[in-house]
mmCIF file with all atom_site columns, C-alpha atoms in Angstrom:
data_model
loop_
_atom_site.group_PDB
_atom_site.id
_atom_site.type_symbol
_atom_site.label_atom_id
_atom_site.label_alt_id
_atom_site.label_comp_id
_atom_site.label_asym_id
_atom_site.label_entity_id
_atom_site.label_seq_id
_atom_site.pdbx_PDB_ins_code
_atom_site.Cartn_x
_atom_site.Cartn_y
_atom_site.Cartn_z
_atom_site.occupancy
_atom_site.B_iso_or_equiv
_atom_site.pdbx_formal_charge
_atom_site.auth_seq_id
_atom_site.auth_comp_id
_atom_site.auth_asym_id
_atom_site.auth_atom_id
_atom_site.pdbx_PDB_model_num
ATOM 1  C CA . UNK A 1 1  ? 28.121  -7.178 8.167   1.00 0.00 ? 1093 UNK A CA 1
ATOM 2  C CA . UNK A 1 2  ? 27.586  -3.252 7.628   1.00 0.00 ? 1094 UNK A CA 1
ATOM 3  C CA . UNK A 1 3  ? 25.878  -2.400 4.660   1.00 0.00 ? 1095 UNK A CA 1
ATOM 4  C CA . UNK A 1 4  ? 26.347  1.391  2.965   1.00 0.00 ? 1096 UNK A CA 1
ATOM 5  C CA . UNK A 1 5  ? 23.991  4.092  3.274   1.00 0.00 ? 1097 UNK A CA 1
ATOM 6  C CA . UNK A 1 6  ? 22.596  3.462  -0.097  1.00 0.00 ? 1098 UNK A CA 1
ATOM 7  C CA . UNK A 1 7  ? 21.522  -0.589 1.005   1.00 0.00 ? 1099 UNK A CA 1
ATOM 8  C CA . UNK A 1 8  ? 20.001  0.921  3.949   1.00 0.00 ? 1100 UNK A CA 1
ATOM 9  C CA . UNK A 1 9  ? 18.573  3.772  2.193   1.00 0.00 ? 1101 UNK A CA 1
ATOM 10 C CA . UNK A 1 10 ? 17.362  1.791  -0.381  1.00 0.00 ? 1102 UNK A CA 1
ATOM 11 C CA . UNK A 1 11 ? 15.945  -0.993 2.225   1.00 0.00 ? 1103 UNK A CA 1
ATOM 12 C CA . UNK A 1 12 ? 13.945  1.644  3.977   1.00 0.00 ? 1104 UNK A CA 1
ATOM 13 C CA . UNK A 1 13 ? 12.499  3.040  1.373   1.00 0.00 ? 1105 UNK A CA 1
ATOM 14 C CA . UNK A 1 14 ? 11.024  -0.243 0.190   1.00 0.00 ? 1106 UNK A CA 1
ATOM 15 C CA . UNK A 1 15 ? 10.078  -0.672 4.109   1.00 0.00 ? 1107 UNK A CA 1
ATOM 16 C CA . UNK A 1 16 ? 7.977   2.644  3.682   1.00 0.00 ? 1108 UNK A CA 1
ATOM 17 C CA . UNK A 1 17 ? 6.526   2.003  0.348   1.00 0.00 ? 1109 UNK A CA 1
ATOM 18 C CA . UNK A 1 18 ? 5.008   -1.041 1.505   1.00 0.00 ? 1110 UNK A CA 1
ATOM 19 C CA . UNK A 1 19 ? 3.139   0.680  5.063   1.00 0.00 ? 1111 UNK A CA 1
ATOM 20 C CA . UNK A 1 20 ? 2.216   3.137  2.373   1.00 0.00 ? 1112 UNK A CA 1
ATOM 21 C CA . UNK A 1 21 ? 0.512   0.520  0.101   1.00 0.00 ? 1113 UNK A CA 1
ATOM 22 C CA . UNK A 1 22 ? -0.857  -0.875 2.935   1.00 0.00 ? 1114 UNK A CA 1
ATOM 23 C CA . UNK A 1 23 ? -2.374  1.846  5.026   1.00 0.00 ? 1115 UNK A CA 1
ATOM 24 C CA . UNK A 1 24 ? -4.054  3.211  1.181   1.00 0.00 ? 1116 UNK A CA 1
ATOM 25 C CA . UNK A 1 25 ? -5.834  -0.252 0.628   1.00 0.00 ? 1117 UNK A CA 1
ATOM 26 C CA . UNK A 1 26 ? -7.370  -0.460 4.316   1.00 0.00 ? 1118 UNK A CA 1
ATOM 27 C CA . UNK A 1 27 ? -8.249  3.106  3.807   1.00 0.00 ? 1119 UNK A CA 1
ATOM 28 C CA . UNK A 1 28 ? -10.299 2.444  0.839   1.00 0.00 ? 1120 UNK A CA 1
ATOM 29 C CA . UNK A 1 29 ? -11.632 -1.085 2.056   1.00 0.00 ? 1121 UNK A CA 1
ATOM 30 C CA . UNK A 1 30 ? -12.828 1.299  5.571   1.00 0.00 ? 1122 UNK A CA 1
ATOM 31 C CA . UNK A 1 31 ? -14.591 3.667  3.251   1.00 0.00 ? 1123 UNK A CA 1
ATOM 32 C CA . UNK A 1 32 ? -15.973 1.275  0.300   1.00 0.00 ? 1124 UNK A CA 1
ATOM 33 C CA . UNK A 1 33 ? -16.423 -1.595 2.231   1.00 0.00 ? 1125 UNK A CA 1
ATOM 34 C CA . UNK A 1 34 ? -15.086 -5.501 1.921   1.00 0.00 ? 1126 UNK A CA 1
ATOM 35 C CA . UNK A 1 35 ? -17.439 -6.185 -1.343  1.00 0.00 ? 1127 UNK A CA 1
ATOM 36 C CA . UNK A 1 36 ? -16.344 -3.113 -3.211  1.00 0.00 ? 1128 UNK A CA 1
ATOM 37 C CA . UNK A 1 37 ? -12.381 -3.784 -2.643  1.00 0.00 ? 1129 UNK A CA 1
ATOM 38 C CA . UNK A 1 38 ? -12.736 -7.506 -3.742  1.00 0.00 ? 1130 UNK A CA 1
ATOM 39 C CA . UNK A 1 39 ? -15.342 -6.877 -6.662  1.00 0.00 ? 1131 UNK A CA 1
ATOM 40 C CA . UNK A 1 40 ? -14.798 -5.914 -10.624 1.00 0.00 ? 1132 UNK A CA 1
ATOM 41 C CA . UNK A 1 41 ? -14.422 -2.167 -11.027 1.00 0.00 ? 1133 UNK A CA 1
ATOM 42 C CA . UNK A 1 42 ? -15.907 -1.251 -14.234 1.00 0.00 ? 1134 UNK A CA 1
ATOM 43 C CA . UNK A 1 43 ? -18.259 1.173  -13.712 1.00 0.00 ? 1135 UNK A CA 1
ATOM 44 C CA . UNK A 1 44 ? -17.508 5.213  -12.274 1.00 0.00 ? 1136 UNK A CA 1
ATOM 45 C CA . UNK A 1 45 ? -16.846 4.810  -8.476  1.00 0.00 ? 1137 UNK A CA 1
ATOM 46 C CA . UNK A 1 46 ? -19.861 5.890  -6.317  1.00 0.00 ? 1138 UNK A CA 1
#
């Protein structure tokens, strides 16, 4: 089954979004640390 450039456009896109998502959240978990990422966020960001 071929699917048109716009499916596989579309699918890729989706593909990168998600790597992108990804690589942010283990940035900020590298830099805040494990108990930051998982805690309540209420206060200003230190």
């Amino acid at each position: 089954m071929q699917l048109t450039i716009e499916l596989q456009t579309l699918g890729w896109a989706m593909v990168l979004g998600l790597v992108q998502l990804l690589a942010a959240s283990a940035s900020m978990t590298a830099q805040r640390g494990t108990k930051w990422n998982a805690s309540a966020r209420d206060g200003e960001a230190k």
